[in-house]
PDB file of C-alpha atoms in Angstrom:
ATOM      1  CA  MET A   1       0.000   0.000   0.000  1.00  0.00           C
ATOM      2  CA  THR A   2       2.927   2.320   0.653  1.00  0.00           C
ATOM      3  CA  ASP A   3       4.115   1.880  -2.944  1.00  0.00           C
ATOM      4  CA  VAL A   4       0.629   2.590  -4.307  1.00  0.00           C
ATOM      5  CA  ALA A   5       0.266   5.656  -2.055  1.00  0.00           C
ATOM      6  CA  ARG A   6       3.664   7.028  -3.134  1.00  0.00           C
ATOM      7  CA  ALA A   7       2.883   6.556  -6.850  1.00  0.00           C
ATOM      8  CA  ALA A   8      -0.561   8.135  -6.490  1.00  0.00           C
ATOM      9  CA  GLY A   9       0.639  11.007  -4.297  1.00  0.00           C
ATOM     10  CA  VAL A  10      -1.780  10.150  -1.498  1.00  0.00           C
ATOM     11  CA  SER A  11      -1.529   8.717   2.011  1.00  0.00           C
ATOM     12  CA  THR A  12      -1.564   5.024   2.815  1.00  0.00           C
ATOM     13  CA  ALA A  13      -4.685   5.688   4.876  1.00  0.00           C
ATOM     14  CA  LEU A  14      -6.469   6.921   1.760  1.00  0.00           C
ATOM     15  CA  VAL A  15      -5.338   3.834  -0.188  1.00  0.00           C
ATOM     16  CA  SER A  16      -6.760   1.693   2.604  1.00  0.00           C
ATOM     17  CA  ILE A  17     -10.073   3.568   2.379  1.00  0.00           C
ATOM     18  CA  VAL A  18     -10.248   2.899  -1.366  1.00  0.00           C
ATOM     19  CA  PHE A  19      -9.587  -0.828  -1.071  1.00  0.00           C
ATOM     20  CA  ARG A  20     -12.006  -1.241   1.811  1.00  0.00           C
ATOM     21  CA  ASP A  21     -14.686   0.640  -0.169  1.00  0.00           C
ATOM     22  CA  SER A  22     -15.153   2.923   2.829  1.00  0.00           C
ATOM     23  CA  PRO A  23     -16.404   6.532   2.666  1.00  0.00           C
ATOM     24  CA  GLY A  24     -13.824   9.310   2.503  1.00  0.00           C
ATOM     25  CA  ALA A  25     -12.468   9.326  -1.067  1.00  0.00           C
ATOM     26  CA  SER A  26     -13.795  10.901  -4.257  1.00  0.00           C
ATOM     27  CA  ASP A  27     -14.653   8.825  -7.315  1.00  0.00           C
ATOM     28  CA  ALA A  28     -11.704  10.348  -9.199  1.00  0.00           C
ATOM     29  CA  THR A  29      -9.287   9.448  -6.410  1.00  0.00           C
ATOM     30  CA  ARG A  30     -10.658   5.914  -6.204  1.00  0.00           C
ATOM     31  CA  ALA A  31     -10.240   5.433  -9.944  1.00  0.00           C
ATOM     32  CA  ARG A  32      -6.663   6.787  -9.885  1.00  0.00           C
ATOM     33  CA  VAL A  33      -5.627   4.632  -6.906  1.00  0.00           C
ATOM     34  CA  ARG A  34      -7.066   1.479  -8.457  1.00  0.00           C
ATOM     35  CA  GLU A  35      -5.443   2.231 -11.809  1.00  0.00           C
ATOM     36  CA  ILE A  36      -2.021   2.646 -10.224  1.00  0.00           C
ATOM     37  CA  ALA A  37      -2.545  -0.474  -8.101  1.00  0.00           C
ATOM     38  CA  ASP A  38      -3.268  -2.453 -11.263  1.00  0.00           C
ATOM     39  CA  GLU A  39      -0.145  -1.076 -12.934  1.00  0.00           C
ATOM     40  CA  LEU A  40       1.961  -2.080  -9.932  1.00  0.00           C
ATOM     41  CA  GLY A  41       0.327  -5.510  -9.703  1.00  0.00           C
ATOM     42  CA  TYR A  42      -0.969  -4.821  -6.203  1.00  0.00           C
ATOM     43  CA  VAL A  43      -3.444  -7.349  -4.763  1.00  0.00           C
ATOM     44  CA  ARG A  44      -4.943  -6.792  -1.350  1.00  0.00           C
ATOM     45  CA  ASP A  45      -3.934  -9.519   1.123  1.00  0.00           C
ATOM     46  CA  ARG A  46      -7.253 -10.363   2.744  1.00  0.00           C
ATOM     47  CA  ARG A  47      -5.670 -12.728   5.256  1.00  0.00           C
ATOM     48  CA  ALA A  48      -3.294 -10.027   6.419  1.00  0.00           C
ATOM     49  CA  SER A  49      -6.270  -7.700   6.760  1.00  0.00           C
ATOM     50  CA  SER A  50      -8.051 -10.291   8.877  1.00  0.00           C
ATOM     51  CA  LEU A  51      -5.267 -10.142  11.474  1.00  0.00           C
ATOM     52  CA  ARG A  52      -6.778  -6.835  12.640  1.00  0.00           C
ATOM     53  CA  GLN A  53     -10.212  -8.395  12.952  1.00  0.00           C
ATOM     54  CA  SER A  54     -11.565 -10.676  15.658  1.00  0.00           C
ATOM     55  CA  HIS A  55     -12.890 -13.107  13.011  1.00  0.00           C
ATOM     56  CA  SER A  56     -10.965 -14.297   9.967  1.00  0.00           C
ATOM     57  CA  ARG A  57     -14.119 -15.499   8.140  1.00  0.00           C
ATOM     58  CA  LEU A  58     -12.021 -18.385   6.884  1.00  0.00           C
ATOM     59  CA  LEU A  59     -12.817 -22.116   6.970  1.00  0.00           C
ATOM     60  CA  GLY A  60     -10.054 -24.704   6.671  1.00  0.00           C
ATOM     61  CA  VAL A  61     -10.680 -27.885   4.675  1.00  0.00           C
ATOM     62  CA  VAL A  62      -8.486 -30.994   4.720  1.00  0.00           C
ATOM     63  CA  PHE A  63      -9.034 -33.391   1.821  1.00  0.00           C
ATOM     64  CA  GLU A  64      -7.337 -36.329   0.082  1.00  0.00           C
ATOM     65  CA  LEU A  65      -5.727 -35.196  -3.144  1.00  0.00           C
ATOM     66  CA  GLN A  66      -6.310 -38.504  -4.942  1.00  0.00           C
ATOM     67  CA  GLN A  67      -9.998 -38.925  -4.119  1.00  0.00           C
ATOM     68  CA  PRO A  68     -12.352 -37.595  -6.851  1.00  0.00           C
ATOM     69  CA  PHE A  69     -15.299 -37.404  -4.451  1.00  0.00           C
ATOM     70  CA  HIS A  70     -13.311 -35.125  -2.163  1.00  0.00           C
ATOM     71  CA  GLY A  71     -12.810 -32.781  -5.110  1.00  0.00           C
ATOM     72  CA  ASP A  72     -16.583 -32.669  -5.601  1.00  0.00           C
ATOM     73  CA  LEU A  73     -17.071 -31.924  -1.905  1.00  0.00           C
ATOM     74  CA  VAL A  74     -14.479 -29.133  -1.965  1.00  0.00           C
ATOM     75  CA  GLU A  75     -16.225 -27.426  -4.873  1.00  0.00           C
ATOM     76  CA  HIS A  76     -19.526 -27.376  -2.989  1.00  0.00           C
ATOM     77  CA  VAL A  77     -17.836 -26.253   0.256  1.00  0.00           C
ATOM     78  CA  TYR A  78     -16.527 -23.208  -1.617  1.00  0.00           C
ATOM     79  CA  THR A  79     -20.047 -22.363  -2.778  1.00  0.00           C
ATOM     80  CA  ALA A  80     -21.642 -22.961   0.621  1.00  0.00           C
ATOM     81  CA  ALA A  81     -18.989 -20.887   2.401  1.00  0.00           C
ATOM     82  CA  ALA A  82     -19.282 -18.000  -0.068  1.00  0.00           C
ATOM     83  CA  ARG A  83     -23.044 -17.809   0.475  1.00  0.00           C
ATOM     84  CA  ARG A  84     -22.325 -17.220   4.150  1.00  0.00           C
ATOM     85  CA  GLY A  85     -19.583 -14.656   3.563  1.00  0.00           C
ATOM     86  CA  TYR A  86     -16.670 -17.018   4.234  1.00  0.00           C
ATOM     87  CA  GLU A  87     -13.584 -18.032   2.294  1.00  0.00           C
ATOM     88  CA  VAL A  88     -11.877 -21.425   2.242  1.00  0.00           C
ATOM     89  CA  ALA A  89      -8.272 -22.480   2.897  1.00  0.00           C
ATOM     90  CA  LEU A  90      -7.351 -25.916   1.529  1.00  0.00           C
ATOM     91  CA  SER A  91      -4.758 -28.358   2.816  1.00  0.00           C
ATOM     92  CA  ALA A  92      -4.227 -31.640   0.968  1.00  0.00           C
ATOM     93  CA  VAL A  93      -3.397 -35.124   2.197  1.00  0.00           C
ATOM     94  CA  ALA A  94      -1.145 -36.963  -0.267  1.00  0.00           C
ATOM     95  CA  PRO A  95       1.094 -40.038  -0.251  1.00  0.00           C
ATOM     96  CA  SER A  96       3.976 -37.739   0.700  1.00  0.00           C
ATOM     97  CA  ARG A  97       1.978 -35.657   3.212  1.00  0.00           C
ATOM     98  CA  GLY A  98       0.055 -37.036   6.151  1.00  0.00           C
ATOM     99  CA  GLU A  99      -3.226 -35.800   7.581  1.00  0.00           C
ATOM    100  CA  THR A 100      -1.646 -34.399  10.736  1.00  0.00           C
ATOM    101  CA  ALA A 101       0.697 -32.219   8.674  1.00  0.00           C
ATOM    102  CA  ALA A 102      -2.238 -31.061   6.556  1.00  0.00           C
ATOM    103  CA  ILE A 103      -4.185 -30.048   9.661  1.00  0.00           C
ATOM    104  CA  ASP A 104      -1.209 -28.304  11.250  1.00  0.00           C
ATOM    105  CA  SER A 105      -0.658 -26.123   8.186  1.00  0.00           C
ATOM    106  CA  LEU A 106      -4.153 -24.652   8.573  1.00  0.00           C
ATOM    107  CA  ARG A 107      -3.382 -23.409  12.069  1.00  0.00           C
ATOM    108  CA  HIS A 108      -1.233 -20.656  10.550  1.00  0.00           C
ATOM    109  CA  ASP A 109      -4.181 -19.377   8.515  1.00  0.00           C
ATOM    110  CA  ARG A 110      -6.310 -18.474  11.565  1.00  0.00           C
ATOM    111  CA  CYS A 111      -9.214 -20.581  10.318  1.00  0.00           C
ATOM    112  CA  GLU A 112     -12.302 -20.220  12.484  1.00  0.00           C
ATOM    113  CA  ALA A 113     -13.185 -23.890  11.985  1.00  0.00           C
ATOM    114  CA  THR A 114     -11.780 -26.979  10.279  1.00  0.00           C
ATOM    115  CA  ILE A 115     -13.657 -29.412   8.043  1.00  0.00           C
ATOM    116  CA  LEU A 116     -12.018 -32.834   7.613  1.00  0.00           C
ATOM    117  CA  LEU A 117     -13.109 -34.848   4.574  1.00  0.00           C
ATOM    118  CA  GLY A 118     -12.916 -38.592   5.143  1.00  0.00           C
ATOM    119  CA  SER A 119     -10.527 -38.273   8.068  1.00  0.00           C
ATOM    120  CA  ARG A 120      -8.521 -41.373   8.986  1.00  0.00           C
ATOM    121  CA  LEU A 121      -7.310 -40.111  12.366  1.00  0.00           C
ATOM    122  CA  PRO A 122      -8.099 -42.232  15.439  1.00  0.00           C
ATOM    123  CA  GLU A 123     -11.249 -41.173  17.261  1.00  0.00           C
ATOM    124  CA  ASP A 124      -9.355 -39.993  20.347  1.00  0.00           C
ATOM    125  CA  GLU A 125      -7.225 -37.673  18.193  1.00  0.00           C
ATOM    126  CA  LEU A 126     -10.325 -36.289  16.510  1.00  0.00           C
ATOM    127  CA  ALA A 127     -11.899 -35.623  19.899  1.00  0.00           C
ATOM    128  CA  ALA A 128      -8.731 -33.872  21.102  1.00  0.00           C
ATOM    129  CA  LEU A 129      -8.650 -31.731  17.956  1.00  0.00           C
ATOM    130  CA  ALA A 130     -12.312 -30.816  18.397  1.00  0.00           C
ATOM    131  CA  ARG A 131     -11.547 -29.524  21.882  1.00  0.00           C
ATOM    132  CA  THR A 132      -8.934 -27.087  20.526  1.00  0.00           C
ATOM    133  CA  VAL A 133     -10.593 -25.851  17.315  1.00  0.00           C
ATOM    134  CA  PRO A 134     -14.164 -26.187  15.975  1.00  0.00           C
ATOM    135  CA  THR A 135     -13.978 -29.349  13.859  1.00  0.00           C
ATOM    136  CA  VAL A 136     -16.433 -31.166  11.596  1.00  0.00           C
ATOM    137  CA  VAL A 137     -15.688 -34.621  10.184  1.00  0.00           C
ATOM    138  CA  VAL A 138     -17.365 -35.371   6.852  1.00  0.00           C
ATOM    139  CA  ALA A 139     -18.111 -38.769   5.252  1.00  0.00           C
ATOM    140  CA  ARG A 140     -17.149 -40.847   8.273  1.00  0.00           C
ATOM    141  CA  ARG A 141     -18.985 -42.227  11.288  1.00  0.00           C
ATOM    142  CA  VAL A 142     -17.315 -41.307  14.585  1.00  0.00           C
ATOM    143  CA  ASP A 143     -18.693 -42.711  17.837  1.00  0.00           C
ATOM    144  CA  THR A 144     -17.157 -40.239  20.281  1.00  0.00           C
ATOM    145  CA  PRO A 145     -19.716 -37.646  21.485  1.00  0.00           C
ATOM    146  CA  ASP A 146     -17.151 -34.820  21.321  1.00  0.00           C
ATOM    147  CA  THR A 147     -16.854 -35.020  17.524  1.00  0.00           C
ATOM    148  CA  VAL A 148     -19.402 -33.475  15.160  1.00  0.00           C
ATOM    149  CA  THR A 149     -19.914 -35.482  11.960  1.00  0.00           C
ATOM    150  CA  VAL A 150     -21.750 -34.965   8.687  1.00  0.00           C
ATOM    151  CA  ARG A 151     -22.178 -38.114   6.625  1.00  0.00           C
ATOM    152  CA  SER A 152     -24.558 -40.170   4.568  1.00  0.00           C
ATOM    153  CA  ASP A 153     -25.994 -43.450   5.840  1.00  0.00           C
ATOM    154  CA  ASP A 154     -23.542 -46.041   4.469  1.00  0.00           C
ATOM    155  CA  VAL A 155     -25.668 -49.011   5.514  1.00  0.00           C
ATOM    156  CA  ALA A 156     -28.705 -47.555   3.755  1.00  0.00           C
ATOM    157  CA  GLY A 157     -26.620 -46.728   0.674  1.00  0.00           C
ATOM    158  CA  ILE A 158     -25.203 -50.205   0.216  1.00  0.00           C
ATOM    159  CA  THR A 159     -28.645 -51.677   0.845  1.00  0.00           C
ATOM    160  CA  LEU A 160     -30.000 -49.613  -2.059  1.00  0.00           C
ATOM    161  CA  ALA A 161     -27.333 -51.132  -4.306  1.00  0.00           C
ATOM    162  CA  VAL A 162     -28.159 -54.678  -3.198  1.00  0.00           C
ATOM    163  CA  ARG A 163     -31.902 -54.147  -3.661  1.00  0.00           C
ATOM    164  CA  HIS A 164     -31.308 -52.809  -7.169  1.00  0.00           C
ATOM    165  CA  LEU A 165     -29.359 -55.915  -8.129  1.00  0.00           C
ATOM    166  CA  GLU A 166     -31.926 -58.167  -6.467  1.00  0.00           C
ATOM    167  CA  GLU A 167     -34.712 -56.629  -8.539  1.00  0.00           C
ATOM    168  CA  LEU A 168     -32.662 -57.281 -11.681  1.00  0.00           C
ATOM    169  CA  GLY A 169     -32.411 -60.959 -10.726  1.00  0.00           C
ATOM    170  CA  HIS A 170     -28.890 -61.215  -9.309  1.00  0.00           C
ATOM    171  CA  ARG A 171     -28.221 -63.682  -6.499  1.00  0.00           C
ATOM    172  CA  ARG A 172     -24.425 -64.045  -6.617  1.00  0.00           C
ATOM    173  CA  ILE A 173     -23.114 -60.636  -5.581  1.00  0.00           C
ATOM    174  CA  ALA A 174     -19.701 -59.522  -4.339  1.00  0.00           C
ATOM    175  CA  PHE A 175     -18.661 -56.393  -2.487  1.00  0.00           C
ATOM    176  CA  VAL A 176     -15.159 -55.004  -2.995  1.00  0.00           C
ATOM    177  CA  ASP A 177     -14.500 -53.264   0.327  1.00  0.00           C
ATOM    178  CA  GLY A 178     -12.445 -50.174   1.112  1.00  0.00           C
ATOM    179  CA  ASP A 179      -9.721 -52.016   3.020  1.00  0.00           C
ATOM    180  CA  GLY A 180     -10.310 -50.061   6.223  1.00  0.00           C
ATOM    181  CA  ALA A 181     -11.160 -46.697   4.639  1.00  0.00           C
ATOM    182  CA  PRO A 182     -13.823 -44.563   6.382  1.00  0.00           C
ATOM    183  CA  GLY A 183     -17.222 -46.121   5.719  1.00  0.00           C
ATOM    184  CA  SER A 184     -15.860 -49.529   4.705  1.00  0.00           C
ATOM    185  CA  GLU A 185     -16.956 -51.312   7.877  1.00  0.00           C
ATOM    186  CA  ASP A 186     -20.527 -50.012   7.685  1.00  0.00           C
ATOM    187  CA  ARG A 187     -20.844 -50.787   3.979  1.00  0.00           C
ATOM    188  CA  SER A 188     -19.538 -54.329   4.447  1.00  0.00           C
ATOM    189  CA  ALA A 189     -21.924 -54.966   7.332  1.00  0.00           C
ATOM    190  CA  GLY A 190     -24.839 -53.451   5.438  1.00  0.00           C
ATOM    191  CA  PHE A 191     -24.013 -55.564   2.385  1.00  0.00           C
ATOM    192  CA  LEU A 192     -23.994 -58.829   4.323  1.00  0.00           C
ATOM    193  CA  ASP A 193     -27.180 -57.951   6.176  1.00  0.00           C
ATOM    194  CA  ALA A 194     -29.035 -57.029   2.977  1.00  0.00           C
ATOM    195  CA  LEU A 195     -28.000 -60.278   1.255  1.00  0.00           C
ATOM    196  CA  SER A 196     -29.047 -62.325   4.284  1.00  0.00           C
ATOM    197  CA  HIS A 197     -32.670 -61.402   3.592  1.00  0.00           C
ATOM    198  CA  ILE A 198     -32.595 -62.638  -0.022  1.00  0.00           C
ATOM    199  CA  ASP A 199     -33.449 -66.290  -0.718  1.00  0.00           C
ATOM    200  CA  ASP A 200     -30.717 -68.312  -2.451  1.00  0.00           C
ATOM    201  CA  ALA A 201     -28.335 -65.346  -2.356  1.00  0.00           C
ATOM    202  CA  ARG A 202     -24.584 -65.779  -2.151  1.00  0.00           C
ATOM    203  CA  ALA A 203     -22.652 -62.870  -0.721  1.00  0.00           C
ATOM    204  CA  GLU A 204     -18.913 -62.388  -0.800  1.00  0.00           C
ATOM    205  CA  VAL A 205     -16.828 -59.549   0.626  1.00  0.00           C
ATOM    206  CA  VAL A 206     -13.345 -59.250  -0.848  1.00  0.00           C
ATOM    207  CA  ARG A 207     -10.489 -56.969   0.053  1.00  0.00           C
ATOM    208  CA  GLY A 208     -10.301 -53.920  -2.180  1.00  0.00           C
ATOM    209  CA  GLY A 209      -9.363 -50.296  -1.591  1.00  0.00           C
ATOM    210  CA  LEU A 210      -9.831 -46.817  -2.999  1.00  0.00           C
ATOM    211  CA  THR A 211      -7.997 -47.010  -6.320  1.00  0.00           C
ATOM    212  CA  GLU A 212      -8.487 -48.428  -9.810  1.00  0.00           C
ATOM    213  CA  ASP A 213      -5.709 -50.960  -9.175  1.00  0.00           C
ATOM    214  CA  ASP A 214      -7.503 -52.173  -6.041  1.00  0.00           C
ATOM    215  CA  GLY A 215     -10.711 -52.739  -7.977  1.00  0.00           C
ATOM    216  CA  ALA A 216      -8.969 -54.505 -10.849  1.00  0.00           C
ATOM    217  CA  ARG A 217      -7.039 -56.804  -8.521  1.00  0.00           C
ATOM    218  CA  ALA A 218     -10.176 -57.708  -6.566  1.00  0.00           C
ATOM    219  CA  VAL A 219     -12.291 -58.596  -9.603  1.00  0.00           C
ATOM    220  CA  GLU A 220      -9.453 -60.623 -11.137  1.00  0.00           C
ATOM    221  CA  GLY A 221      -9.547 -62.817  -8.060  1.00  0.00           C
ATOM    222  CA  LEU A 222     -13.324 -63.169  -8.307  1.00  0.00           C
ATOM    223  CA  LEU A 223     -13.218 -64.130 -11.980  1.00  0.00           C
ATOM    224  CA  ASP A 224     -10.770 -66.929 -11.264  1.00  0.00           C
ATOM    225  CA  THR A 225     -13.221 -68.715  -8.936  1.00  0.00           C
ATOM    226  CA  GLU A 226     -15.399 -71.635 -10.054  1.00  0.00           C
ATOM    227  CA  HIS A 227     -18.627 -69.657  -9.730  1.00  0.00           C
ATOM    228  CA  PRO A 228     -17.853 -65.944 -10.108  1.00  0.00           C
ATOM    229  CA  PRO A 229     -20.490 -63.416  -9.075  1.00  0.00           C
ATOM    230  CA  THR A 230     -22.888 -61.972 -11.618  1.00  0.00           C
ATOM    231  CA  ALA A 231     -22.612 -58.521 -10.045  1.00  0.00           C
ATOM    232  CA  VAL A 232     -20.027 -56.514  -8.117  1.00  0.00           C
ATOM    233  CA  ILE A 233     -20.495 -53.499  -5.837  1.00  0.00           C
ATOM    234  CA  ALA A 234     -17.300 -51.481  -5.416  1.00  0.00           C
ATOM    235  CA  PHE A 235     -16.394 -49.371  -2.397  1.00  0.00           C
ATOM    236  CA  ASN A 236     -16.206 -46.163  -4.463  1.00  0.00           C
ATOM    237  CA  ASP A 237     -16.448 -45.016  -8.075  1.00  0.00           C
ATOM    238  CA  ARG A 238     -12.704 -45.009  -8.572  1.00  0.00           C
ATOM    239  CA  CYS A 239     -12.472 -48.627  -7.443  1.00  0.00           C
ATOM    240  CA  ALA A 240     -15.442 -49.448  -9.707  1.00  0.00           C
ATOM    241  CA  THR A 241     -13.665 -48.056 -12.779  1.00  0.00           C
ATOM    242  CA  GLY A 242     -10.828 -50.470 -12.045  1.00  0.00           C
ATOM    243  CA  VAL A 243     -13.362 -53.294 -11.965  1.00  0.00           C
ATOM    244  CA  LEU A 244     -14.727 -52.163 -15.333  1.00  0.00           C
ATOM    245  CA  ALA A 245     -11.247 -51.979 -16.866  1.00  0.00           C
ATOM    246  CA  ALA A 246     -10.372 -55.504 -15.689  1.00  0.00           C
ATOM    247  CA  LEU A 247     -13.597 -56.919 -17.112  1.00  0.00           C
ATOM    248  CA  VAL A 248     -12.956 -55.282 -20.486  1.00  0.00           C
ATOM    249  CA  ALA A 249      -9.393 -56.656 -20.476  1.00  0.00           C
ATOM    250  CA  ARG A 250     -10.839 -60.134 -19.998  1.00  0.00           C
ATOM    251  CA  GLY A 251     -13.153 -59.655 -22.973  1.00  0.00           C
ATOM    252  CA  LEU A 252     -16.274 -59.494 -20.805  1.00  0.00           C
ATOM    253  CA  ALA A 253     -19.164 -57.134 -21.478  1.00  0.00           C
ATOM    254  CA  VAL A 254     -20.837 -54.940 -18.878  1.00  0.00           C
ATOM    255  CA  PRO A 255     -23.601 -55.469 -17.869  1.00  0.00           C
ATOM    256  CA  ARG A 256     -24.191 -58.578 -20.032  1.00  0.00           C
ATOM    257  CA  ASP A 257     -21.522 -60.688 -18.315  1.00  0.00           C
ATOM    258  CA  MET A 258     -21.326 -58.798 -15.035  1.00  0.00           C
ATOM    259  CA  SER A 259     -23.090 -55.809 -13.511  1.00  0.00           C
ATOM    260  CA  VAL A 260     -21.055 -53.195 -11.635  1.00  0.00           C
ATOM    261  CA  ILE A 261     -22.123 -50.567  -9.089  1.00  0.00           C
ATOM    262  CA  GLY A 262     -19.923 -47.834  -7.650  1.00  0.00           C
ATOM    263  CA  TYR A 263     -20.363 -45.517  -4.684  1.00  0.00           C
ATOM    264  CA  ASP A 264     -20.276 -41.688  -4.340  1.00  0.00           C
ATOM    265  CA  ASP A 265     -21.622 -40.565  -7.748  1.00  0.00           C
ATOM    266  CA  SER A 266     -18.421 -38.620  -8.357  1.00  0.00           C
ATOM    267  CA  ARG A 267     -17.853 -36.878 -11.662  1.00  0.00           C
ATOM    268  CA  VAL A 268     -16.194 -39.896 -13.229  1.00  0.00           C
ATOM    269  CA  ALA A 269     -19.383 -41.946 -12.774  1.00  0.00           C
ATOM    270  CA  GLY A 270     -21.380 -39.615 -14.987  1.00  0.00           C
ATOM    271  CA  LEU A 271     -18.938 -39.531 -17.903  1.00  0.00           C
ATOM    272  CA  ASP A 272     -20.557 -40.828 -21.092  1.00  0.00           C
ATOM    273  CA  HIS A 273     -17.994 -43.571 -21.639  1.00  0.00           C
ATOM    274  CA  VAL A 274     -18.322 -44.758 -18.030  1.00  0.00           C
ATOM    275  CA  ALA A 275     -22.056 -44.292 -17.279  1.00  0.00           C
ATOM    276  CA  LEU A 276     -21.635 -46.036 -13.928  1.00  0.00           C
ATOM    277  CA  THR A 277     -24.591 -47.043 -11.783  1.00  0.00           C
ATOM    278  CA  THR A 278     -23.680 -45.746  -8.345  1.00  0.00           C
ATOM    279  CA  VAL A 279     -24.889 -44.680  -4.921  1.00  0.00           C
ATOM    280  CA  SER A 280     -25.062 -40.914  -4.584  1.00  0.00           C
ATOM    281  CA  GLN A 281     -24.016 -39.335  -1.295  1.00  0.00           C
ATOM    282  CA  ASP A 282     -25.173 -35.911  -2.563  1.00  0.00           C
ATOM    283  CA  ALA A 283     -21.939 -33.927  -2.280  1.00  0.00           C
ATOM    284  CA  GLU A 284     -23.790 -30.602  -2.342  1.00  0.00           C
ATOM    285  CA  SER A 285     -25.979 -31.436   0.659  1.00  0.00           C
ATOM    286  CA  LEU A 286     -23.027 -32.870   2.587  1.00  0.00           C
ATOM    287  CA  ALA A 287     -20.986 -29.719   1.966  1.00  0.00           C
ATOM    288  CA  ASP A 288     -23.851 -27.442   2.908  1.00  0.00           C
ATOM    289  CA  ALA A 289     -24.478 -29.303   6.167  1.00  0.00           C
ATOM    290  CA  ALA A 290     -20.751 -29.365   6.958  1.00  0.00           C
ATOM    291  CA  VAL A 291     -20.399 -25.595   6.548  1.00  0.00           C
ATOM    292  CA  ASP A 292     -23.517 -25.001   8.663  1.00  0.00           C
ATOM    293  CA  ALA A 293     -22.152 -27.233  11.422  1.00  0.00           C
ATOM    294  CA  ALA A 294     -18.717 -25.588  11.287  1.00  0.00           C
ATOM    295  CA  LEU A 295     -20.188 -22.099  11.604  1.00  0.00           C
ATOM    296  CA  THR A 296     -22.440 -23.215  14.455  1.00  0.00           C
ATOM    297  CA  LEU A 297     -19.368 -24.453  16.321  1.00  0.00           C
ATOM    298  CA  THR A 298     -17.703 -21.049  15.977  1.00  0.00           C
ATOM    299  CA  VAL A 299     -20.401 -19.517  18.182  1.00  0.00           C
ATOM    300  CA  ASP A 300     -21.516 -22.492  20.252  1.00  0.00           C
ATOM    301  CA  ASP A 301     -19.819 -25.355  22.083  1.00  0.00           C
ATOM    302  CA  SER A 302     -21.799 -28.002  20.228  1.00  0.00           C
ATOM    303  CA  ALA A 303     -23.670 -28.749  17.029  1.00  0.00           C
ATOM    304  CA  PRO A 304     -25.803 -31.724  16.033  1.00  0.00           C
ATOM    305  CA  SER A 305     -24.263 -34.410  13.868  1.00  0.00           C
ATOM    306  CA  VAL A 306     -26.034 -34.985  10.550  1.00  0.00           C
ATOM    307  CA  VAL A 307     -26.816 -38.245   8.735  1.00  0.00           C
ATOM    308  CA  LEU A 308     -28.178 -37.832   5.204  1.00  0.00           C
ATOM    309  CA  THR A 309     -30.072 -40.408   3.173  1.00  0.00           C
ATOM    310  CA  PRO A 310     -28.256 -41.536  -0.010  1.00  0.00           C
ATOM    311  CA  SER A 311     -29.919 -42.418  -3.319  1.00  0.00           C
ATOM    312  CA  LEU A 312     -29.230 -44.795  -6.191  1.00  0.00           C
ATOM    313  CA  VAL A 313     -28.357 -43.427  -9.631  1.00  0.00           C
ATOM    314  CA  SER A 314     -29.038 -46.074 -12.271  1.00  0.00           C
ATOM    315  CA  ARG A 315     -26.951 -45.890 -15.449  1.00  0.00           C
ATOM    316  CA  SER A 316     -25.569 -48.367 -17.982  1.00  0.00           C
ATOM    317  CA  THR A 317     -23.426 -50.745 -15.918  1.00  0.00           C
ATOM    318  CA  THR A 318     -26.254 -52.777 -14.374  1.00  0.00           C
ATOM    319  CA  GLY A 319     -28.705 -55.174 -16.002  1.00  0.00           C
ATOM    320  CA  ALA A 320     -30.225 -58.629 -15.628  1.00  0.00           C
ATOM    321  CA  PRO A 321     -27.789 -61.544 -15.293  1.00  0.00           C
ATOM    322  CA  ARG A 322     -27.261 -63.837 -18.251  1.00  0.00           C
ATOM    323  CA  ALA A 323     -29.722 -66.715 -18.393  1.00  0.00           C
ATOM    324  CA  THR A 324     -26.880 -69.232 -18.488  1.00  0.00           C
ATOM    325  CA  SER A 325     -25.219 -67.895 -15.321  1.00  0.00           C
TER     326      SER A 325
END
């Protein structure tokens, strides 16, 4: 601001008035100050400005860089925060950067609250974090009362997938789990319970994971059995695309030879060449509820946890099993 003030021949106080859109400067002065600021490449540092305020109006979000659904959630968090006059600071979890490091980096940004997408931290660590900074955990069930969560009902979601396949006539169904990822335990339990109520059904839970390679490896093992399933439900959409790729590599057609269902309804599921049947967690509603809960925690000691009802999105990867199967 000092450089802009010197070039414009005005005081730094007047430059501050112009960039805060406060009264006290003529239209001509405002235009001249902004023109010179543009020439100098000046951009107001809003975070530095917030240091003088009691509230930063900034929400921190920790997400996994390699998870497409987290990207969808982040986009909707931005929109939800902006509607409430807040900005967002992002910190990514990556193979080379753990979740604790991602959370710690947000402390320097004076975030009023932190939103953790699919956190993998132990429940006691989440509770300890929640006692030091308003924290909301998204897309994971946490049983400690000190932690506020926003999630969809994983048992209900996987049950929708099973019911869809049942109605199509499938009785041999496998679930490729998330290998301990948030939500995997509930989805596995919900899968087995839903199949237990279907006559002549055969359920199988196999170890999977979050990536395409995990899905491909899991379905390869299933195909090598004497009686492979006629349908597979994958832990997430990314895992499901790996299942699809492995089936194509084997010369099998989807859904003629095997039906496939994903989970999340991330952007990849809706691509024309994928057209994946999947369970939608409704990223927009999750993000909206997470921002509401985070802002509630900034003014109150507690906020209610939220469990949303998922829905099934039927596309091209599911159909009736072959008559000869």
